[in-house]
PDB file of C-alpha atoms in Angstrom:
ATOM      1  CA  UNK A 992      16.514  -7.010 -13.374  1.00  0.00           C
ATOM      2  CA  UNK A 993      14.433  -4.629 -15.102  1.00  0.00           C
ATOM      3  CA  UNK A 994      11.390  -2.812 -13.297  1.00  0.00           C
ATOM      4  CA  UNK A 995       8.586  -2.545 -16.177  1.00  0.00           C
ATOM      5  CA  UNK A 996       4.916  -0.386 -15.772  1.00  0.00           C
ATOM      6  CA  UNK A 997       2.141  -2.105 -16.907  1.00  0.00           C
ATOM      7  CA  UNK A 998      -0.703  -0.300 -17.545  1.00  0.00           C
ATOM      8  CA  UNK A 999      -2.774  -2.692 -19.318  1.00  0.00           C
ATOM      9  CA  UNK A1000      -4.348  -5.313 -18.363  1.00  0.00           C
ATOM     10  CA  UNK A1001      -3.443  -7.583 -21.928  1.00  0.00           C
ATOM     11  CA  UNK A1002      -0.460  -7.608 -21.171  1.00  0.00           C
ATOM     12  CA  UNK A1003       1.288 -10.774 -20.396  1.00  0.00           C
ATOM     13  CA  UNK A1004       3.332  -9.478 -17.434  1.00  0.00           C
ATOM     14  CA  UNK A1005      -0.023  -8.196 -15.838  1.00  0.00           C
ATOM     15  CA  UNK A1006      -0.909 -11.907 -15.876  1.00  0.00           C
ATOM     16  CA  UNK A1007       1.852 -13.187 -14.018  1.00  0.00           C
ATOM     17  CA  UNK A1008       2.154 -10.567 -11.581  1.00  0.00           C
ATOM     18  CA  UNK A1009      -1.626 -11.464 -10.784  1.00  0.00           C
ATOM     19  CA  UNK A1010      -0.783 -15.023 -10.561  1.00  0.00           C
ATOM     20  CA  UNK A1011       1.733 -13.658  -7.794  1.00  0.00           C
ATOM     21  CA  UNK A1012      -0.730 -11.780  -6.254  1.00  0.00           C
ATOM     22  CA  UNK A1013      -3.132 -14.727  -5.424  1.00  0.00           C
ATOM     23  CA  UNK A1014       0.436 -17.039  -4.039  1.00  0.00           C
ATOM     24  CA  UNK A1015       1.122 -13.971  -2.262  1.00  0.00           C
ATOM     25  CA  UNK A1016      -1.593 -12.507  -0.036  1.00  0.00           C
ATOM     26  CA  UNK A1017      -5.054 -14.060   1.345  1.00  0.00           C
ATOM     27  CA  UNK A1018      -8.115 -13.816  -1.250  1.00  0.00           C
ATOM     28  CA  UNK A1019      -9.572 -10.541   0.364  1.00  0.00           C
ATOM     29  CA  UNK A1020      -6.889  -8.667  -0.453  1.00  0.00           C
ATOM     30  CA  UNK A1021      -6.238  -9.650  -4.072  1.00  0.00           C
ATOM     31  CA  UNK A1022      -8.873  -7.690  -6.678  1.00  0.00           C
ATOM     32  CA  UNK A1023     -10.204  -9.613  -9.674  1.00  0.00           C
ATOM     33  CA  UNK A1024      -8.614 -10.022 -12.358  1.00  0.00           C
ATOM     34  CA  UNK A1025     -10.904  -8.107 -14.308  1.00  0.00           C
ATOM     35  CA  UNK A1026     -11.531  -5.315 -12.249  1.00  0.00           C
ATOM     36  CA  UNK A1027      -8.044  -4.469 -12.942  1.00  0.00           C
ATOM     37  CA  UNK A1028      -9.192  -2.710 -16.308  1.00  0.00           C
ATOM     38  CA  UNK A1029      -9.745   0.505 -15.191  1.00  0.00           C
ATOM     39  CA  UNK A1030      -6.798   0.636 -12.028  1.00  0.00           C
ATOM     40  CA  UNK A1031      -3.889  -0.245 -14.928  1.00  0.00           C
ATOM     41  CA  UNK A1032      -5.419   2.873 -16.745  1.00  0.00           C
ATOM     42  CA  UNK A1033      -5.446   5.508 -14.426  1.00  0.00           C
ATOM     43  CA  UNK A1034      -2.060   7.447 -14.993  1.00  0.00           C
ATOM     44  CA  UNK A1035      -2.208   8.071 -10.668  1.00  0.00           C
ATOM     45  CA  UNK A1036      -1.528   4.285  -9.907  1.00  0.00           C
ATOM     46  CA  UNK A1037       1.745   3.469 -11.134  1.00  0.00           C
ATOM     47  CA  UNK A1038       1.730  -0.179 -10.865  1.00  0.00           C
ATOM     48  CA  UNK A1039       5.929  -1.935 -12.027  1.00  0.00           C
ATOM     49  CA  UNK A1040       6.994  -5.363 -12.118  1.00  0.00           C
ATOM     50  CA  UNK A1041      10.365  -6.318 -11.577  1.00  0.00           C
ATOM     51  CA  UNK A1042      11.081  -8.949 -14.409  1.00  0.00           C
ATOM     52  CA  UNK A1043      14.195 -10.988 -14.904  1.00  0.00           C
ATOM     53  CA  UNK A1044      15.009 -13.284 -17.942  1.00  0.00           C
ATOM     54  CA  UNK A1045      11.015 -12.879 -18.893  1.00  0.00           C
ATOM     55  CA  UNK A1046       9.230 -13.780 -15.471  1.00  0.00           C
ATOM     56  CA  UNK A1047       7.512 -11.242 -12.748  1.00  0.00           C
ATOM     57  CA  UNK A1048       9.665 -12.195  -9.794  1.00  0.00           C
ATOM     58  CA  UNK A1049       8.192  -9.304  -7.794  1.00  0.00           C
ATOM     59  CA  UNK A1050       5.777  -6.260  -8.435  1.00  0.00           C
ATOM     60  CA  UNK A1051       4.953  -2.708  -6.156  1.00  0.00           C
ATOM     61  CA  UNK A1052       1.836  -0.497  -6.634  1.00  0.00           C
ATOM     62  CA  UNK A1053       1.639   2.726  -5.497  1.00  0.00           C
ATOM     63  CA  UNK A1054       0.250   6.523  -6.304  1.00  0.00           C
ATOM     64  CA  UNK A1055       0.988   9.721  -5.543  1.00  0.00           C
ATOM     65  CA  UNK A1056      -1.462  12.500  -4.596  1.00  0.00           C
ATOM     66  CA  UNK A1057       0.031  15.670  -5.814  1.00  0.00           C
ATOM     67  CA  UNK A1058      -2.682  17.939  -4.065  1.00  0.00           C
ATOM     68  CA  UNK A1059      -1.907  16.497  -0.285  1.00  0.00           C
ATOM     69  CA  UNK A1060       1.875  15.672  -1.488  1.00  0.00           C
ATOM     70  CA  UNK A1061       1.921  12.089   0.142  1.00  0.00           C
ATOM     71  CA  UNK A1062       2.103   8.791  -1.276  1.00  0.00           C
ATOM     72  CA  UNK A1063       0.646   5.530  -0.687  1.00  0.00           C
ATOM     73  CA  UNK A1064       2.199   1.940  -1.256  1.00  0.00           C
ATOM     74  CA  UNK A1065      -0.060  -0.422  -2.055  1.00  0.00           C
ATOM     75  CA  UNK A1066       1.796  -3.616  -1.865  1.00  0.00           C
ATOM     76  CA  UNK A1067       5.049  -4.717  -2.526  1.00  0.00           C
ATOM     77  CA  UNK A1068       5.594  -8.538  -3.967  1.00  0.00           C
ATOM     78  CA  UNK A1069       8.848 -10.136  -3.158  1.00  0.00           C
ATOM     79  CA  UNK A1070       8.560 -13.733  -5.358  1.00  0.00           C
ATOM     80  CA  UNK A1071      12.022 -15.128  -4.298  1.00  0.00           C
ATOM     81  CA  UNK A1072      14.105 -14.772  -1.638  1.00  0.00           C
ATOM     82  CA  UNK A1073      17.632 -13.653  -2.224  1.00  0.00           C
ATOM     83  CA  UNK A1074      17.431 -12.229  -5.326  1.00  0.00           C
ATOM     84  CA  UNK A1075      17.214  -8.448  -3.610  1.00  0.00           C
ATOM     85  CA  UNK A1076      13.936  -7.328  -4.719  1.00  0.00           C
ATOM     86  CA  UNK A1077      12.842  -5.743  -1.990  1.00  0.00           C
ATOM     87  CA  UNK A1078      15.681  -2.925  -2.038  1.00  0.00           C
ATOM     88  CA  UNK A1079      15.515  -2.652  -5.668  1.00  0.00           C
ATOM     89  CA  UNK A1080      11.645  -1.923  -5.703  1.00  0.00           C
ATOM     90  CA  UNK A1081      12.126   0.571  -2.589  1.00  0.00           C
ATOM     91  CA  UNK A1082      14.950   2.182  -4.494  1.00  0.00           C
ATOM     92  CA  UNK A1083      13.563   2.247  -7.756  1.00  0.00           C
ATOM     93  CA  UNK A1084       9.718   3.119  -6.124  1.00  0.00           C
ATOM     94  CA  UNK A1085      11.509   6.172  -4.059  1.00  0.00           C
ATOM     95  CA  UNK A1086      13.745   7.400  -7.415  1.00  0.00           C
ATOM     96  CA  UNK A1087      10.053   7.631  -9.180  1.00  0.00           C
ATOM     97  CA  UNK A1088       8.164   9.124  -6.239  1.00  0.00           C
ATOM     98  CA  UNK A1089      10.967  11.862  -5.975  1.00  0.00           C
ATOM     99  CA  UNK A1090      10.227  12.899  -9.531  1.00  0.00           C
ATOM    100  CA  UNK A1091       6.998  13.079  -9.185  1.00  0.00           C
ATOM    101  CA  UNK A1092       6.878  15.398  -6.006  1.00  0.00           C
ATOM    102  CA  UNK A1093       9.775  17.717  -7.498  1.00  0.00           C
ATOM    103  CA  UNK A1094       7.210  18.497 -10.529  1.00  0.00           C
ATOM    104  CA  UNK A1095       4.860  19.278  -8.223  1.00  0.00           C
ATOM    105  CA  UNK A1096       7.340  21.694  -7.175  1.00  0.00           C
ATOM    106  CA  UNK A1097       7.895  20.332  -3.708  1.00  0.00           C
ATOM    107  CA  UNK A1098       9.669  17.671  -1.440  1.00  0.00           C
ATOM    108  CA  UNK A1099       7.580  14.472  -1.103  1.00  0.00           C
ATOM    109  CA  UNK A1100       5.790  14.882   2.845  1.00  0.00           C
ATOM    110  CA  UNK A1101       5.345  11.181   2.921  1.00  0.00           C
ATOM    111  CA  UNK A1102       3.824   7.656   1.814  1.00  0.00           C
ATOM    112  CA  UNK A1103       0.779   5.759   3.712  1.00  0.00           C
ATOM    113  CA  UNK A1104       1.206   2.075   3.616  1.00  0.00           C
ATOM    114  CA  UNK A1105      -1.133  -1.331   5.364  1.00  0.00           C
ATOM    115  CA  UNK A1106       1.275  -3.291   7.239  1.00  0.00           C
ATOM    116  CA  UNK A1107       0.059  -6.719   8.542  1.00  0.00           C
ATOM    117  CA  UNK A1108       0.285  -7.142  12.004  1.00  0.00           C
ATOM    118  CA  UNK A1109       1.717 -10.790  13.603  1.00  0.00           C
ATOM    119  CA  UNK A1110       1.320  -9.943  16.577  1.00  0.00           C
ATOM    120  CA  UNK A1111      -2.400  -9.747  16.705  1.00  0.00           C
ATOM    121  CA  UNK A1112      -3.093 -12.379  14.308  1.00  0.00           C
ATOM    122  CA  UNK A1113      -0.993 -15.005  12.825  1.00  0.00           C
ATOM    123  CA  UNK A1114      -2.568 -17.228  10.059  1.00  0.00           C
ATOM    124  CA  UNK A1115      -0.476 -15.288   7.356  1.00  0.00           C
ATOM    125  CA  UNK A1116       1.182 -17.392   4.747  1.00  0.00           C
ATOM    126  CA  UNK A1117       1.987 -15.369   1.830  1.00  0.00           C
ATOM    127  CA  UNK A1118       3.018 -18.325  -0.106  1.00  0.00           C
ATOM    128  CA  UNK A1119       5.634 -19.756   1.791  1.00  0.00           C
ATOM    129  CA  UNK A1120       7.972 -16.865   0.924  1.00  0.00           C
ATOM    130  CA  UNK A1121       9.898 -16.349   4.117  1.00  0.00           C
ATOM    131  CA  UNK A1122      10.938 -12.519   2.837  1.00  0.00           C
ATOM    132  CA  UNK A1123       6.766 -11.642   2.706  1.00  0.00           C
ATOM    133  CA  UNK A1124       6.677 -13.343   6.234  1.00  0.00           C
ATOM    134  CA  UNK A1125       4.929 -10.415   8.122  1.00  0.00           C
ATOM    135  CA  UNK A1126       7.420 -10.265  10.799  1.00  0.00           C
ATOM    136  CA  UNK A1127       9.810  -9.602   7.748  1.00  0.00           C
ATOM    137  CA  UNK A1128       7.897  -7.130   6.508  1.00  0.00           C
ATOM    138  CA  UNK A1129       7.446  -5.041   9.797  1.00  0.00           C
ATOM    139  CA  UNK A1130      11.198  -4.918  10.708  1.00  0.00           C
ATOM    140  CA  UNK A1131      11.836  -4.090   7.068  1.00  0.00           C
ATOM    141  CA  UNK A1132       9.289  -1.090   7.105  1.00  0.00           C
ATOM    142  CA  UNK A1133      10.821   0.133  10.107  1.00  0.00           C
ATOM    143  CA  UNK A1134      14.039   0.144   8.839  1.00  0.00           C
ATOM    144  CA  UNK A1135      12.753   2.414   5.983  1.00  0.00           C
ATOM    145  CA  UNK A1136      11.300   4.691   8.339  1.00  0.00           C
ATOM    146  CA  UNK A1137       7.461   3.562   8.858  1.00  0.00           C
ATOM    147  CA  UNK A1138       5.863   4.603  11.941  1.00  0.00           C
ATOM    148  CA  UNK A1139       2.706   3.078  13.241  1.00  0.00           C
ATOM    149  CA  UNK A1140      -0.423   6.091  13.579  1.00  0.00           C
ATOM    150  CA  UNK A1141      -1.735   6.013  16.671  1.00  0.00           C
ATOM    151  CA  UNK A1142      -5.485   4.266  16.241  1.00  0.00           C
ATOM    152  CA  UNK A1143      -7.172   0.825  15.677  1.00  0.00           C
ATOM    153  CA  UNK A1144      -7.200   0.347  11.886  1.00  0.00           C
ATOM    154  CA  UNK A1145      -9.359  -1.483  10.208  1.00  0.00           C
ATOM    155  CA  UNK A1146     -10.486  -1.684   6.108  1.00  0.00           C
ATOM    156  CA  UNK A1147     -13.002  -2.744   3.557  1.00  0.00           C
ATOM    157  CA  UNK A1148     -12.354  -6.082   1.790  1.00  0.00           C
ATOM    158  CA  UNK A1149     -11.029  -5.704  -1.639  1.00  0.00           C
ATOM    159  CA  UNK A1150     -14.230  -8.705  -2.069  1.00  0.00           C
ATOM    160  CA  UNK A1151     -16.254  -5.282  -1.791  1.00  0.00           C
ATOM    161  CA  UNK A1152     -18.961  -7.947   0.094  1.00  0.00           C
ATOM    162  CA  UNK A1153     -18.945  -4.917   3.399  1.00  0.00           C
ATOM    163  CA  UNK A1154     -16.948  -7.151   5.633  1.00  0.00           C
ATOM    164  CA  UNK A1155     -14.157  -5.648   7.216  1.00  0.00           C
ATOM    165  CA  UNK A1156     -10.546  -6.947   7.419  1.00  0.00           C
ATOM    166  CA  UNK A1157      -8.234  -6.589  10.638  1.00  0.00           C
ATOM    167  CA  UNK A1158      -5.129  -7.198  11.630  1.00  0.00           C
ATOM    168  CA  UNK A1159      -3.472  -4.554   9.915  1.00  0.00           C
ATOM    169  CA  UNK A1160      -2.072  -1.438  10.915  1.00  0.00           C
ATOM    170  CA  UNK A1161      -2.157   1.823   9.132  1.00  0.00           C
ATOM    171  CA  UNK A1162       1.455   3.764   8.675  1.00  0.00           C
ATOM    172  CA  UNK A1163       2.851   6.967   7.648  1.00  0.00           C
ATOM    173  CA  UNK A1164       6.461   7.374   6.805  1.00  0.00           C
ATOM    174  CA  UNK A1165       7.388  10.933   7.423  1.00  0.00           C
ATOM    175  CA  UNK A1166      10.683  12.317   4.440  1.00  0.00           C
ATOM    176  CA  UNK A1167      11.067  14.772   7.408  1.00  0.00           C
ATOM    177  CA  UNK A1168      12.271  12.141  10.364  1.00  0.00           C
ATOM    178  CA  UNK A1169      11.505  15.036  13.157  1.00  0.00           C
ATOM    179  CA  UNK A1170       7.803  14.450  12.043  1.00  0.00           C
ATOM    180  CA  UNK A1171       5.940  13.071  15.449  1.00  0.00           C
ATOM    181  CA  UNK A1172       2.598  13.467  13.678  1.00  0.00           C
ATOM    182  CA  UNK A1173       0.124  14.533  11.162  1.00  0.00           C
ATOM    183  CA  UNK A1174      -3.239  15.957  10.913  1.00  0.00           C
ATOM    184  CA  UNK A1175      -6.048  13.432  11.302  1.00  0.00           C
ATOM    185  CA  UNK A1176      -7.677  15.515   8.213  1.00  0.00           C
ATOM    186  CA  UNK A1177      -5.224  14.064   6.050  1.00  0.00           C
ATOM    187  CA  UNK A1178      -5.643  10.788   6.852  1.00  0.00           C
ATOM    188  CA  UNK A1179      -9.681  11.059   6.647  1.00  0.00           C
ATOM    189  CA  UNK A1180      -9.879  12.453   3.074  1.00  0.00           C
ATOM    190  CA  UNK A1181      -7.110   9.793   2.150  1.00  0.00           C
ATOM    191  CA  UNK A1182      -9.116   6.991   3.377  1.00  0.00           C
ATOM    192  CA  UNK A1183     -12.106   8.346   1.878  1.00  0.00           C
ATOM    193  CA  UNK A1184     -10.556   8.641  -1.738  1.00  0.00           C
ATOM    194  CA  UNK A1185      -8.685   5.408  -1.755  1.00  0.00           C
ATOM    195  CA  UNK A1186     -11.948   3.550  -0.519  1.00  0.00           C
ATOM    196  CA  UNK A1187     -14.214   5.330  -2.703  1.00  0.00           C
ATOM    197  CA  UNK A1188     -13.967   2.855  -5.321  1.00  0.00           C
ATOM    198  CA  UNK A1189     -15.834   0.533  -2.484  1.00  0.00           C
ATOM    199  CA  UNK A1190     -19.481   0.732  -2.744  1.00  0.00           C
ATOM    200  CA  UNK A1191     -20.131  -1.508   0.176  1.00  0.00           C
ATOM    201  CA  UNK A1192     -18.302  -0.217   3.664  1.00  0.00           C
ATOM    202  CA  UNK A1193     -18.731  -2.165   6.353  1.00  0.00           C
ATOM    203  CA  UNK A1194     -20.390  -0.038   9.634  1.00  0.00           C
ATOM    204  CA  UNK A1195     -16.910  -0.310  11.754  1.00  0.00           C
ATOM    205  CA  UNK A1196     -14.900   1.320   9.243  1.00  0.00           C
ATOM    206  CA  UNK A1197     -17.156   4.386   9.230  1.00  0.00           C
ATOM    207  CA  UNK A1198     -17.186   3.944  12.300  1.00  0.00           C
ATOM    208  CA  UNK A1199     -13.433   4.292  12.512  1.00  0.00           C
ATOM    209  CA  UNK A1200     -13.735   7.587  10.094  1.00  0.00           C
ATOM    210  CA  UNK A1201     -16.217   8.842  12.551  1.00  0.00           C
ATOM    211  CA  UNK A1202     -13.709   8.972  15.502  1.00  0.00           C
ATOM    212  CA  UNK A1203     -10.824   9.753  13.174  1.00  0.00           C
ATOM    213  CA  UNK A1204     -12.993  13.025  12.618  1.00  0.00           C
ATOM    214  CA  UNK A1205     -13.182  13.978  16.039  1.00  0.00           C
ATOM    215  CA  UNK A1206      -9.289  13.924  16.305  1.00  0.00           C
ATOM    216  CA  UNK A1207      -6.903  16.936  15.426  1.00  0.00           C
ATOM    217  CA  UNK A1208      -3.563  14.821  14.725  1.00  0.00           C
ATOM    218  CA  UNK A1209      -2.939  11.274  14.934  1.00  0.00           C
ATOM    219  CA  UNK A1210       0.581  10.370  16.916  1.00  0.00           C
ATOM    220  CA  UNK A1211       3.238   8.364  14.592  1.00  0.00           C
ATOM    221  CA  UNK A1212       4.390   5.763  16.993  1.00  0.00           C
ATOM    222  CA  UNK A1213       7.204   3.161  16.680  1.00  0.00           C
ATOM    223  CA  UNK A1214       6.384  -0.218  14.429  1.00  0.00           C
TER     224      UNK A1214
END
């Protein structure tokens, strides 16, 4: 299994792994294909496929914001079950993400990630692939350390039509376990930048920003 960047959206394996995308997850989460242009070419979103014998049989996106020293993963594709491609994008996602923070000159202080929650809403498919079944997923971000912050999340639809898409819940996974929370600062100017590229915000996600504003920290809670 090799685990390829593309960073261009000609290329073939961009193709399939956007094919994926739309068997994967549910239309407002999947960008156009053509808005893609500009995302491949930013060197800050690393976006690897994991290809075997020719095919995208999974795919992770994910950045790294050297100036706050977090992360954030933006989704991770697992095409077949059994093959282990969840544990080899985590490995091969943290390996890269390591590297990145010790040029910085420091320790990575975490990675934000959307996790779907089944237990408020459960007309999730994700292609019939039980591994991306969102009760999965949870357990499996627990196990890697996620922890649920503390407030109801909700985001902009990747449609960028200002409707707003629930049943998600924002995480933080701390490098330093002991971590019990973080300022809500952080997670305001992170939301900010990584929505930016959204023109049209629905009112309850500003909303949201609002009374994230009004916090000091946010508590990291169990998943």
């Amino acid at each position: 299994m090799e685990f390829i960047r593309v960073n261009d959206i000609e290329d073939p394996l961009f193709a399939k792994m956007h094919t994926l995308l739309g068997e994967i997850f549910p239309p407002e989460e999947v960008l156009d294909f053509d808005l893609w242009k500009e995302p491949l070419e930013d060197p800050s979103i690393r976006v690897f496929v994991a290809v075997q014998e020719g095919e995208v049989i999974g795919a992770t996106e994910y950045r790294y914001y050297p100036d706050w020293n977090i992360a954030m993963t933006d989704f991770t594709i697992i095409g077949q079950s059994g093959l282990g491609i969840g544990r080899f994008l985590a490995k091969k996602r943290e390996e890269d993400l390591q590297r990145l923070a010790q040029e910085n000159g420091k320790t990575l202080f975490g990675m934000f990630a959307e996790i779907y929650d089944p237990y408020d809403r459960e007309d999730f498919d994700f292609g019939g692939v039980m591994a991306m079944n969102p009760y999965v997923r949870r357990e499996v971000l627990s196990h890697l350390g996620y922890k649920r912050l503390n407030f109801p999340y909700i985001h902009p639809s990747w449609k960028n039509d200002g409707e707003a898409v629930e049943g998600l819940d924002f995480c933080f996974m701390p490098t330093d376990e002991q971590v019990t929370e973080i300022p809500s600062s952080l997670i305001v100017d992170f939301l900010t930048d990584y929505y930016s590229v959204l023109s049209n915000k629905p009112q309850h996600w500003l909303d949201m920003i609002d009374e994230l504003k009004q916090l000091e920290y946010v508590d990291l809670c169990p998943l």
